[in-house]
PDB file of C-alpha atoms in Angstrom:
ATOM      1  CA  UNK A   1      24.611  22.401 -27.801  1.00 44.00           C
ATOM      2  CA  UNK A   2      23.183  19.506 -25.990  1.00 44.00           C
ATOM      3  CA  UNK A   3      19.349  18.992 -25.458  1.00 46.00           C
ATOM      4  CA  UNK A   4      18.863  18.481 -21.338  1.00 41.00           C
ATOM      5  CA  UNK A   5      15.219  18.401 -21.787  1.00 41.00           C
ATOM      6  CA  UNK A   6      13.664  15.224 -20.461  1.00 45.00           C
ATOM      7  CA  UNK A   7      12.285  13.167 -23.727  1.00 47.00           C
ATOM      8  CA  UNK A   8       8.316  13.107 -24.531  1.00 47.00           C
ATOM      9  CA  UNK A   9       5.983  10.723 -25.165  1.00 47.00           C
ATOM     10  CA  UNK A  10       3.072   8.654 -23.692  1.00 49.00           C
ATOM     11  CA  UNK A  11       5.552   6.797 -20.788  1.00 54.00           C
ATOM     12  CA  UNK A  12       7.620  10.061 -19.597  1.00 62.00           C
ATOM     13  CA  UNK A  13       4.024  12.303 -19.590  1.00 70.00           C
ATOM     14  CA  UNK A  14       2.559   9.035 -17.362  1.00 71.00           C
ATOM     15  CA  UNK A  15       5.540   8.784 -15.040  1.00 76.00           C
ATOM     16  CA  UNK A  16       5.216  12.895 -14.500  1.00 78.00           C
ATOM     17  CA  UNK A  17       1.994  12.383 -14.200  1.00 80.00           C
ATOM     18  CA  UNK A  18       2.299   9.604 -11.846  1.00 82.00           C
ATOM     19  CA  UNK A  19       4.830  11.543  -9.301  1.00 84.00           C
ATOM     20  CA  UNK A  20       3.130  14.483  -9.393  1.00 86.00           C
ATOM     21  CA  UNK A  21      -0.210  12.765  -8.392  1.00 86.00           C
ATOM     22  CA  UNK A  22       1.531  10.630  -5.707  1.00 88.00           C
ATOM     23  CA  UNK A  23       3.182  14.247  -4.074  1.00 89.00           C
ATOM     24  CA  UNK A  24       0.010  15.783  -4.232  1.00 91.00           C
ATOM     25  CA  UNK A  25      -1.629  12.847  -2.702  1.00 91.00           C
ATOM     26  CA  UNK A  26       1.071  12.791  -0.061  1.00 91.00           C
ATOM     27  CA  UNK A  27       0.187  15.886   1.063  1.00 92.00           C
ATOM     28  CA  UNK A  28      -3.332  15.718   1.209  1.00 92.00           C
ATOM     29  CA  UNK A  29      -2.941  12.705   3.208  1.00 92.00           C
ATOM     30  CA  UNK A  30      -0.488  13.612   5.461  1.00 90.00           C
ATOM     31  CA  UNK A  31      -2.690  16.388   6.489  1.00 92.00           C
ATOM     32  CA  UNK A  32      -5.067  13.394   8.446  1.00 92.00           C
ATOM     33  CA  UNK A  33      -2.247  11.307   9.475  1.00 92.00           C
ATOM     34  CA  UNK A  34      -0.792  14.561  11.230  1.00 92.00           C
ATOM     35  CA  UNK A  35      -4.350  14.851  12.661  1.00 91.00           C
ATOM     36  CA  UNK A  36      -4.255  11.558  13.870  1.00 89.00           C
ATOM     37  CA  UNK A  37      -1.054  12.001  15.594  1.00 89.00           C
ATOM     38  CA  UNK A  38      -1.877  15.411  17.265  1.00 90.00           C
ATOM     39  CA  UNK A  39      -5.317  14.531  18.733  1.00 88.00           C
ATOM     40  CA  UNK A  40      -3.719  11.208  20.031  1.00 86.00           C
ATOM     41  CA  UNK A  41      -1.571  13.490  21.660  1.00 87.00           C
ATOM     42  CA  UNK A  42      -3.899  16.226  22.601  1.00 89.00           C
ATOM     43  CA  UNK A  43      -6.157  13.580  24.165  1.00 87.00           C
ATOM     44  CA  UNK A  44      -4.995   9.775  24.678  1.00 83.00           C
ATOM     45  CA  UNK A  45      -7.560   8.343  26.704  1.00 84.00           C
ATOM     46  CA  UNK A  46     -10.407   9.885  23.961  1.00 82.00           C
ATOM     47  CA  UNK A  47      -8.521   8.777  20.824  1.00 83.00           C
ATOM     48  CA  UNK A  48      -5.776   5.973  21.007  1.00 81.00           C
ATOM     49  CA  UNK A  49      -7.584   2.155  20.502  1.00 78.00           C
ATOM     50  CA  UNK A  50      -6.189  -0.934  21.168  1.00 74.00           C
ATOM     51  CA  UNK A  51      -6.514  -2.406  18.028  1.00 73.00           C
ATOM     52  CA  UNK A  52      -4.953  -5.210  18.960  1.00 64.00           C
ATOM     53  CA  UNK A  53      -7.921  -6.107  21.414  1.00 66.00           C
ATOM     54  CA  UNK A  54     -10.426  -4.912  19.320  1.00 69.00           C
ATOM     55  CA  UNK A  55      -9.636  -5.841  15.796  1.00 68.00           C
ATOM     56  CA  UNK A  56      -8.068  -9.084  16.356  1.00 73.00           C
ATOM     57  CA  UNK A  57      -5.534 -10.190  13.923  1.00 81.00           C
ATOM     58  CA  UNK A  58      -6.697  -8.201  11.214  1.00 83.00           C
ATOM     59  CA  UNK A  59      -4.291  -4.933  11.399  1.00 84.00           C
ATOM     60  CA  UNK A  60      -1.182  -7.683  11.803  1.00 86.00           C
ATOM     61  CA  UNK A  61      -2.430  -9.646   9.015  1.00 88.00           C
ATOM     62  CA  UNK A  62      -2.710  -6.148   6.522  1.00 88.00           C
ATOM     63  CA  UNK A  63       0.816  -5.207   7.522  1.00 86.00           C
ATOM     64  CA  UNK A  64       2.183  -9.317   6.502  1.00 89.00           C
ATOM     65  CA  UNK A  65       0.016  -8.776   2.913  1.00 91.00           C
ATOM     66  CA  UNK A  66       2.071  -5.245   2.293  1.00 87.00           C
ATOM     67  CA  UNK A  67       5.276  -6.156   3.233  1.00 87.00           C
ATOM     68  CA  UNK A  68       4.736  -9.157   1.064  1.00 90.00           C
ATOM     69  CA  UNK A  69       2.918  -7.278  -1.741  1.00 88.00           C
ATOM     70  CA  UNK A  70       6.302  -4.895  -1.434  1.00 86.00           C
ATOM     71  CA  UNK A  71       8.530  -7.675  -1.689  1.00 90.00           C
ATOM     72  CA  UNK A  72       7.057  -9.184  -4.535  1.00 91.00           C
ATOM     73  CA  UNK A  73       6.165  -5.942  -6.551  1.00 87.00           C
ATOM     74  CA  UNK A  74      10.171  -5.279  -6.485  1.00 88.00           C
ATOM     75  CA  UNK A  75      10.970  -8.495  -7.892  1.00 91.00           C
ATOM     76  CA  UNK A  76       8.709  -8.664 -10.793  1.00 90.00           C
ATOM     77  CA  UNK A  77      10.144  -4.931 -11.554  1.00 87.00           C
ATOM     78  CA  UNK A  78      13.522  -6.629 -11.398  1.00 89.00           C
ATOM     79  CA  UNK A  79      12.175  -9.782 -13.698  1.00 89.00           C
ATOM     80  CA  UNK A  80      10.476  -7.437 -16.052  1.00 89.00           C
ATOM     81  CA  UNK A  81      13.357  -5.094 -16.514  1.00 86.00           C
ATOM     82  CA  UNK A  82      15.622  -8.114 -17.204  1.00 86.00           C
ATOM     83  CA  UNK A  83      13.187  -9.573 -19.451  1.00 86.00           C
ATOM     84  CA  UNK A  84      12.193 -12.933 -17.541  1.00 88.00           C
ATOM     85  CA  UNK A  85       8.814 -13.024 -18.508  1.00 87.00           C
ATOM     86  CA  UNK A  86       8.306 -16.473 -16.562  1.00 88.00           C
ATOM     87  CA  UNK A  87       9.127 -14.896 -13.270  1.00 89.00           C
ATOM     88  CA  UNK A  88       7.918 -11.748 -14.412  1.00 90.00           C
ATOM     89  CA  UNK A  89       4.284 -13.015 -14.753  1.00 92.00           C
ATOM     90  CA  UNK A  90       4.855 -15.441 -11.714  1.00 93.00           C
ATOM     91  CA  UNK A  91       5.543 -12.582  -9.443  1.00 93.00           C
ATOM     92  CA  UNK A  92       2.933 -10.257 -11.115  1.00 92.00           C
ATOM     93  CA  UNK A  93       0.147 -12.646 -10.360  1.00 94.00           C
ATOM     94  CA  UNK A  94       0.933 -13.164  -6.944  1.00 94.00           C
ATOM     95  CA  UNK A  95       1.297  -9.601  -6.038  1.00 92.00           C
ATOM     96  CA  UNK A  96      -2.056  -8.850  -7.782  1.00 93.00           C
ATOM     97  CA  UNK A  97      -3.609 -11.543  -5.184  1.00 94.00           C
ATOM     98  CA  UNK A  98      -1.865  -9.879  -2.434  1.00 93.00           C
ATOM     99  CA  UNK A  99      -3.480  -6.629  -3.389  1.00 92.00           C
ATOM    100  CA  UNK A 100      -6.463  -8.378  -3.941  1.00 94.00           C
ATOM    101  CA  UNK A 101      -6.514  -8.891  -0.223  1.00 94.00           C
ATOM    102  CA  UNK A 102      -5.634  -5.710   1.408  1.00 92.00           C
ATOM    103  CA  UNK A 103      -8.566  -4.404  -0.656  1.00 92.00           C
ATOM    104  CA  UNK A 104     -10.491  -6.766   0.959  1.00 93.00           C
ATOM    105  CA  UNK A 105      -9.335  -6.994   4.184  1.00 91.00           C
ATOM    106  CA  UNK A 106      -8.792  -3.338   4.110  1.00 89.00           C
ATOM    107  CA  UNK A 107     -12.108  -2.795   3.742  1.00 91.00           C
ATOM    108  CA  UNK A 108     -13.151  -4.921   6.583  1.00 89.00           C
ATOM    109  CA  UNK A 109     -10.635  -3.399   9.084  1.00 87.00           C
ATOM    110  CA  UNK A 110     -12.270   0.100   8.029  1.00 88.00           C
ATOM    111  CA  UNK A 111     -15.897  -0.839   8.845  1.00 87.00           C
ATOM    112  CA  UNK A 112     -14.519  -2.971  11.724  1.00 83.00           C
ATOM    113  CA  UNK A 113     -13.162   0.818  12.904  1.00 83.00           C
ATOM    114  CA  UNK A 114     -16.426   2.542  11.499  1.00 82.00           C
ATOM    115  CA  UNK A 115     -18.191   0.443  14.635  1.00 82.00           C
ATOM    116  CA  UNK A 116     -15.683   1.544  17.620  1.00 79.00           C
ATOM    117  CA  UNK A 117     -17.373   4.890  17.709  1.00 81.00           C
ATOM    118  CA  UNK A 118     -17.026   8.771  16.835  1.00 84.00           C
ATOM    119  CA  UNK A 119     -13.098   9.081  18.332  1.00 83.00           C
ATOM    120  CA  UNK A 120     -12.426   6.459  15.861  1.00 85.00           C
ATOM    121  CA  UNK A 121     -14.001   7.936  13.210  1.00 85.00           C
ATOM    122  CA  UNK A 122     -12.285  11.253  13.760  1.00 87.00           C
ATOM    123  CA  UNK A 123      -9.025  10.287  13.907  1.00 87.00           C
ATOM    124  CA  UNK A 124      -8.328   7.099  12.098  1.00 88.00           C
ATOM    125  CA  UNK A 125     -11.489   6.321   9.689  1.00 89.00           C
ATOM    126  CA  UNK A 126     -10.115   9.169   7.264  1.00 90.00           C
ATOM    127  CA  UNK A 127      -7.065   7.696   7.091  1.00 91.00           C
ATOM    128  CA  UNK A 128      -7.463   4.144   6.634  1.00 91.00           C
ATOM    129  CA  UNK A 129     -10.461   5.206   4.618  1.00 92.00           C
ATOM    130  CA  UNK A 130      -8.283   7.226   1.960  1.00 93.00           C
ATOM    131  CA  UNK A 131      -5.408   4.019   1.963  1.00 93.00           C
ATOM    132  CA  UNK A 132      -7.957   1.935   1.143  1.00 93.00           C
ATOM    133  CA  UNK A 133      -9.132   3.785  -1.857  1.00 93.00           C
ATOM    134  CA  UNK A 134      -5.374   3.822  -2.880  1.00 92.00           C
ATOM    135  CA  UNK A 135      -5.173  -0.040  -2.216  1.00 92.00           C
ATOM    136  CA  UNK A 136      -7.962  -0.529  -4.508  1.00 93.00           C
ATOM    137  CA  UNK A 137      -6.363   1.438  -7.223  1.00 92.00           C
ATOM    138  CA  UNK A 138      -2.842  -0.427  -6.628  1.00 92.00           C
ATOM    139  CA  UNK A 139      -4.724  -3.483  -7.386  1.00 93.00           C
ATOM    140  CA  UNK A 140      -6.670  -2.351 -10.550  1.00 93.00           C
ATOM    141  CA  UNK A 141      -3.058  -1.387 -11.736  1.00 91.00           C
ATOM    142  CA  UNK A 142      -1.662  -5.038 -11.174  1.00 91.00           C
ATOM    143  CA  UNK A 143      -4.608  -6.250 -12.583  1.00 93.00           C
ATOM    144  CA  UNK A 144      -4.143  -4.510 -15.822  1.00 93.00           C
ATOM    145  CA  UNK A 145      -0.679  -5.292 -15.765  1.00 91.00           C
ATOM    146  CA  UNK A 146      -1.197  -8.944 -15.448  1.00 92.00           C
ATOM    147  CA  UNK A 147      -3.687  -9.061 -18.190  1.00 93.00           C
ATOM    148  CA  UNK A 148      -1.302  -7.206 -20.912  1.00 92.00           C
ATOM    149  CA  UNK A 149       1.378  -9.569 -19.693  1.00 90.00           C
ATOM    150  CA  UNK A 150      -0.711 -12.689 -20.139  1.00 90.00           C
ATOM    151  CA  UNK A 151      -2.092 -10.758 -23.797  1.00 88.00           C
ATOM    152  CA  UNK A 152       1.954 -10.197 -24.369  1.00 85.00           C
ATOM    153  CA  UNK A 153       1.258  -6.833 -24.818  1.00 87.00           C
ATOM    154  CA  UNK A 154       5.137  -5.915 -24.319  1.00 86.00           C
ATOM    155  CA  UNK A 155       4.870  -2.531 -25.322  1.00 86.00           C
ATOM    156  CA  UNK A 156       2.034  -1.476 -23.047  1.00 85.00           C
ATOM    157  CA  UNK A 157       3.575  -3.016 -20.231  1.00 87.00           C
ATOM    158  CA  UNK A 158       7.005  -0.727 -20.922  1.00 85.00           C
ATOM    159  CA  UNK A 159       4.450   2.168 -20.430  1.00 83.00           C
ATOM    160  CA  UNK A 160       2.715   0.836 -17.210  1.00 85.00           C
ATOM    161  CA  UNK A 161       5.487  -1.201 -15.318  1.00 87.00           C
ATOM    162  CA  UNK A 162       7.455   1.842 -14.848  1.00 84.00           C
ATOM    163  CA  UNK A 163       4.587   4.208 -13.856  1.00 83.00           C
ATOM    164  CA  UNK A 164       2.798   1.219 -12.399  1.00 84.00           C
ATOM    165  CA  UNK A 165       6.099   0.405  -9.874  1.00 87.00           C
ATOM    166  CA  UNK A 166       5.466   3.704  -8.227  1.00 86.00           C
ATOM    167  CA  UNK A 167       2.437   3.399  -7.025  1.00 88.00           C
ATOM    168  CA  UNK A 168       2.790  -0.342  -6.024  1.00 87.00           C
ATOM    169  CA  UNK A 169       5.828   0.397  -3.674  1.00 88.00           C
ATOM    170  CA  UNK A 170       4.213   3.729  -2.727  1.00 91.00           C
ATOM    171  CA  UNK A 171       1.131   2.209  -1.167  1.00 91.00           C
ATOM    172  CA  UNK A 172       3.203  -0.561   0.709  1.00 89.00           C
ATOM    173  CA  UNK A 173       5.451   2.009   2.270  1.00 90.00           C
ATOM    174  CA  UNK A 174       2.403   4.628   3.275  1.00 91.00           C
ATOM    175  CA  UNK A 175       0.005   1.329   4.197  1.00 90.00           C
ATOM    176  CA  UNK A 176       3.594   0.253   6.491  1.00 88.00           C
ATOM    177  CA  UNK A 177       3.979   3.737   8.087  1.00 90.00           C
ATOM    178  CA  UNK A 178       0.443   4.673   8.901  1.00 89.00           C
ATOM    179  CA  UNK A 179      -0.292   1.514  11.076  1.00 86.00           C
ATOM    180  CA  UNK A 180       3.035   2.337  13.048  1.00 86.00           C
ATOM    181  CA  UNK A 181       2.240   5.955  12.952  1.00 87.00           C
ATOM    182  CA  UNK A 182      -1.177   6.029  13.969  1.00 85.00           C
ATOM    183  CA  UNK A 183      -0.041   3.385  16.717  1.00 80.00           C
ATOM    184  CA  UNK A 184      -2.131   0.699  15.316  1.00 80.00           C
ATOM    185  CA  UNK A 185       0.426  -2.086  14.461  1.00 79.00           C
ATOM    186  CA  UNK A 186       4.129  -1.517  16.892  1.00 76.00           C
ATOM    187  CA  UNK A 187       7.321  -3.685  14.984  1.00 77.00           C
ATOM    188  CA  UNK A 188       7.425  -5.197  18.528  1.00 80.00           C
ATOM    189  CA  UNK A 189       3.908  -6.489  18.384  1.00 78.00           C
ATOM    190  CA  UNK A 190       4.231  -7.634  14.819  1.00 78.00           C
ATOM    191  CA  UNK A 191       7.569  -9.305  15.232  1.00 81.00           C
ATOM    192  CA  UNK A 192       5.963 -11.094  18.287  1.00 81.00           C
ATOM    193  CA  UNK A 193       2.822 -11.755  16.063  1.00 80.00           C
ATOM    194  CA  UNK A 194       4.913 -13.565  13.476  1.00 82.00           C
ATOM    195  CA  UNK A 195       6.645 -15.407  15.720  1.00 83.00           C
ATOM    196  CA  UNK A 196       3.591 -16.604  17.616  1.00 82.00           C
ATOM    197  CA  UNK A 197       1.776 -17.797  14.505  1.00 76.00           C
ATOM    198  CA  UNK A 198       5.010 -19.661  13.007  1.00 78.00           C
ATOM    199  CA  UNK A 199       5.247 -21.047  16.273  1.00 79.00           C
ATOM    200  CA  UNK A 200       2.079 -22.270  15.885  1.00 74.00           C
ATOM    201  CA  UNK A 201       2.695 -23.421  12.458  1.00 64.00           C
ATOM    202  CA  UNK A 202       4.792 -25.399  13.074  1.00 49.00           C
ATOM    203  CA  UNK A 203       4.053 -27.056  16.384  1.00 49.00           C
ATOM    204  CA  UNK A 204       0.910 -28.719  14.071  1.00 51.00           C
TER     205      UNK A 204
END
């Protein structure tokens, strides 16, 4: 008789661990994004900001770092699994810097919406307030990851890599929906964003 039952051990109890935290967070969070949504739509000209007029190019900027952060967190999974530790570390390190910056400029976009008064606070300050904590723990997570890989602590990183993946791709995709949920960044405006600045780039 075969033995179905998943196997135990400090990197299947993490990644449990690890889903069940991110469901649970999911719905705890969803609860204020669905908030957001309804009193936008209960009450537009209370609670929907331009953004774009009031918090410059920051909110474009955040949504560049995650899809980048996304991008880059995938292939140092893929580098890591196929055991290119050169690219591995390469790719590591610069999605730990992009995380660096969406906890930094995600910080400053929440107290730059902490000043545009109590409609913002009710409807969007939760939410960007709560994706900010979970930026700050994606990047802690990189950031031990990049210092076992630099100690070549290979067995350590086979525990967090896995678990760690998760919650790297989970707070790009959440940080990517939010802004075009809660109407803050459109893929219109952001295409047309990008465009204008790599106009600009290279018109110098």
């Amino acid at each position: 008789m075969h033995d179905y039952t998943p196997g135990t051990g400090i990197k299947d109890n993490a990644q449990l661990a690890t889903w069940l935290g991110i469901i649970a967070f999911t719905f705890f969070f969803g609860t204020f994004v669905a908030a957001n949504v309804y009193l936008r739509g209960w009450s537009p000209e209370v609670f929907n900001v331009d953004f774009a007029g009031k918090a410059g190019d920051l909110p474009y900027l955040n949504t560049l770092i995650l899809l980048g952060s996304a991008v880059l967190a995938l292939i140092a999974g893929q580098a890591f699994r196929k055991r290119m530790n050169g690219a591995f570390i390469v790719t590591l390190a610069l999605a730990t810097l992009l995380a660096l910056a969406y906890a930094v400029l995600g910080g400053q976009l929440v107290l730059e919406m902490a000043g545009l008064g109590k409609a913002v606070w009710t409807a969007y300050l939760t939410v960007y307030g709560l994706h900010w904590l979970l930026g700050l723990f994606n990047f802690i997570l990189l950031a031990v990851a990049l210092v076992f890989a630099f100690a070549g602590k290979e067995q350590a990183l086979k525990r967090l890599v896995p678990t760690g993946m998760s919650v790297w791709l989970y707070t790009a995709i959440t940080g990517l929906a939010i802004f075009v949920i809660t109407d803050v960044v459109t893929v219109e405006a952001f295409a047309e964003w990008c465009g204008t600045k790599l106009t600009a780039g290279f018109g110098k």
